XYZ file of C-alpha atoms in Angstrom:
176
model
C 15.933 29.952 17.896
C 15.360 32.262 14.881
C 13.159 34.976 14.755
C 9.781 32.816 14.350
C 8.204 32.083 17.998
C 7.473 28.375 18.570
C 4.151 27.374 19.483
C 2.184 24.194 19.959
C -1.382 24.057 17.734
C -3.082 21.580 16.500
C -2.996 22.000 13.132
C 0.093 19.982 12.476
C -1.502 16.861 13.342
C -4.157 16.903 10.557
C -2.515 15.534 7.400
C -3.987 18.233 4.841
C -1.824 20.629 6.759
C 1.342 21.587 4.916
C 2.573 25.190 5.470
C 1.852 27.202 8.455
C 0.023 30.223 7.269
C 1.023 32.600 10.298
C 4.791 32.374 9.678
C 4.763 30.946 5.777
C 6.860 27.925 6.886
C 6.532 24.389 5.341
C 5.053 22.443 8.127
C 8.159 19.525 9.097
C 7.147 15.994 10.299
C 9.026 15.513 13.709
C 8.335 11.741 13.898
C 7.093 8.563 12.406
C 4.909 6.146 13.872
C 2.931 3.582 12.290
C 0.543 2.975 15.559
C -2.561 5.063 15.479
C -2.166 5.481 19.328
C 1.638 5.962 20.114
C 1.553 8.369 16.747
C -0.569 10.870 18.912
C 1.487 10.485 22.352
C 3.341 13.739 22.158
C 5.113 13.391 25.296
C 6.690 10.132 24.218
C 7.688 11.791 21.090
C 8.452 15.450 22.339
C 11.383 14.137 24.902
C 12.844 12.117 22.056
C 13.450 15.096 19.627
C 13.912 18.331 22.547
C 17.063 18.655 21.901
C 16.745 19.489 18.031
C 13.433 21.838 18.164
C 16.017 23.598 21.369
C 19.436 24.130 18.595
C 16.504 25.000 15.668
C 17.967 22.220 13.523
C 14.295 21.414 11.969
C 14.603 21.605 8.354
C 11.880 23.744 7.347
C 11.781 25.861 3.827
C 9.614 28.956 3.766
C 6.933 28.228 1.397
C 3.958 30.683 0.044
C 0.757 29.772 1.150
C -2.210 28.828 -1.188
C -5.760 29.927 -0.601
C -6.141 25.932 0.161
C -3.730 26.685 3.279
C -5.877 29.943 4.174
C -9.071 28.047 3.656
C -7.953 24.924 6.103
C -6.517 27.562 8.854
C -9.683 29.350 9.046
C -11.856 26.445 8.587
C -10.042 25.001 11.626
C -10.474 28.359 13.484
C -13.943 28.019 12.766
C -13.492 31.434 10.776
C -16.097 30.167 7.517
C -16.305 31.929 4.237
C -18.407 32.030 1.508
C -16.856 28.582 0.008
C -19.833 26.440 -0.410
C -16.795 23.411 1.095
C -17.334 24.889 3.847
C -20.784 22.882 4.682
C -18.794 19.561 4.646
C -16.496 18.377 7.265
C -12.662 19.206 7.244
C -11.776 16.479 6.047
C -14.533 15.206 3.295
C -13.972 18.393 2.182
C -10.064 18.543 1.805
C -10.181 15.044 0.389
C -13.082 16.585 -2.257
C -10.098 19.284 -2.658
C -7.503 16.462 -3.023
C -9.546 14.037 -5.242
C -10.318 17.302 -8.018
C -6.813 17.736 -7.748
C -5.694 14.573 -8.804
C -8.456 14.844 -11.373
C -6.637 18.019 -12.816
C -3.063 16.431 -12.809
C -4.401 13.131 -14.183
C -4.740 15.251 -17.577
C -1.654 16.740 -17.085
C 0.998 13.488 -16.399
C 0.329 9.876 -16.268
C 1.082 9.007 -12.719
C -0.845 11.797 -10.201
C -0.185 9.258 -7.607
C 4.021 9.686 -7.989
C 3.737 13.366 -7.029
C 6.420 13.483 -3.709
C 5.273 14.041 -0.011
C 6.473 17.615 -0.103
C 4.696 18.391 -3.405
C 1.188 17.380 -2.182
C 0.371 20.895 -1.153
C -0.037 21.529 -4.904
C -2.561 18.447 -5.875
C -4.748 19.703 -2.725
C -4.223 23.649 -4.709
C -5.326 22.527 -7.729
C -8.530 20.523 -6.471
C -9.641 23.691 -4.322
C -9.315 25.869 -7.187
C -11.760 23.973 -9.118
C -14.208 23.467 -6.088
C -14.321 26.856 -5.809
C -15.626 27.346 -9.063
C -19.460 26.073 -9.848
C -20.884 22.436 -10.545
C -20.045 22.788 -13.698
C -16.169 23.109 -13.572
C -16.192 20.012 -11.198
C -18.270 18.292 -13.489
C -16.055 19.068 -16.330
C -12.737 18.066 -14.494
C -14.568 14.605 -13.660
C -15.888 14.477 -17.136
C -11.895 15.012 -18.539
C -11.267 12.014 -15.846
C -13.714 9.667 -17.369
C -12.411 10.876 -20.873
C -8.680 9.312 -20.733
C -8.526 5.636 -22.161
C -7.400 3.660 -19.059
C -10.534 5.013 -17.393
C -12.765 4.684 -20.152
C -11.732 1.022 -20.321
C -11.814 -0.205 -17.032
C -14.836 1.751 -15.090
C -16.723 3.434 -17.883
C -20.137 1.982 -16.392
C -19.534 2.718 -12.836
C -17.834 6.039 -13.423
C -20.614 6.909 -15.337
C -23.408 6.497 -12.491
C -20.972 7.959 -10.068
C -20.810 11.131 -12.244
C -24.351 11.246 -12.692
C -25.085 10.952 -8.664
C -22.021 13.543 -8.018
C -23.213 16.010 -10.691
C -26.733 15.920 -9.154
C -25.269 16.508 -5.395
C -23.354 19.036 -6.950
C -26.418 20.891 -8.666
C -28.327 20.650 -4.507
C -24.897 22.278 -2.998
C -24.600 25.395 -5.484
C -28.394 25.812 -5.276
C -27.976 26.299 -1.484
């Protein structure tokens, strides 16, 4: 084993998880499973892949945590901050993180959506950076969304009353 103690948590299982923040390890997948209930039976899974946690031949890459990372770890240890995500459930909230992030990126390349697995870490980064900031910045990174052609084409009406709803449930958050 090398020098980081193995432990069993949680954490791993929730799919906005990426990096361990205690040991600054990329978190590894150990197994695949398309069925919702088989996916969760560790013991089934554990025997099956003993051998390689035992010799330490998991392919993990150290990897610095983001504040997202921090934020999710003490979310989940129900440590809160001042982060007004921290109202929302983990998960609306991550996928708020997530959605801002592809927001961001959308600017930045044409194809958010081709970012690999292993890269993910930074869409969810970028979208908490932004929530972190006021209305206003989300507002604006929605508003450079609904700017780019193929948007303005296709959903322009219903875009536009989602941004007007969102921007007002924004404005009642950052009030609170």
């Amino acid at each position: 084993m090398t020098q980081c103690t193995w432990y069993l948590r949680g954490h791993g299982a929730i799919s906005h998880v990426s990096a361990c923040v205690k040991h600054g390890l990329r978190v590894v997948q150990l197994w695949r499973e398309p069925g919702i209930y088989p996916r969760y039976d560790c013991a089934k899974h554990l025997e099956s892949i003993k051998d390689r946690v035992l010799r330490d031949d998991l392919e993990s890459h150290s990897r610095k945590t983001t504040d997202f990372d921090k934020w999710v770890d003490n979310h989940l240890a129900y440590r809160s901050g001042e982060v007004w995500l921290d109202l929302f459930p983990l998960h609306a909230a991550a996928t708020c993180s997530q959605l801002l992030g592809h927001a961001v990126l959308r600017r930045l390349m044409t194809e958010p959506s081709r970012v690999c697995h292993d890269d993910l870490w930074l869409v969810y980064e970028l979208g908490f950076k932004v929530a972190l900031q006021d209305g206003v910045a989300i507002h604006q990174a929605l508003r450079d969304l609904q700017e780019l052609p193929a948007v303005r084409v296709t959903v322009q009406k219903t875009l536009s009353i989602s941004l007007r709803t969102f921007s007002r449930n924004i404005a009642a958050w950052t009030k609170r």
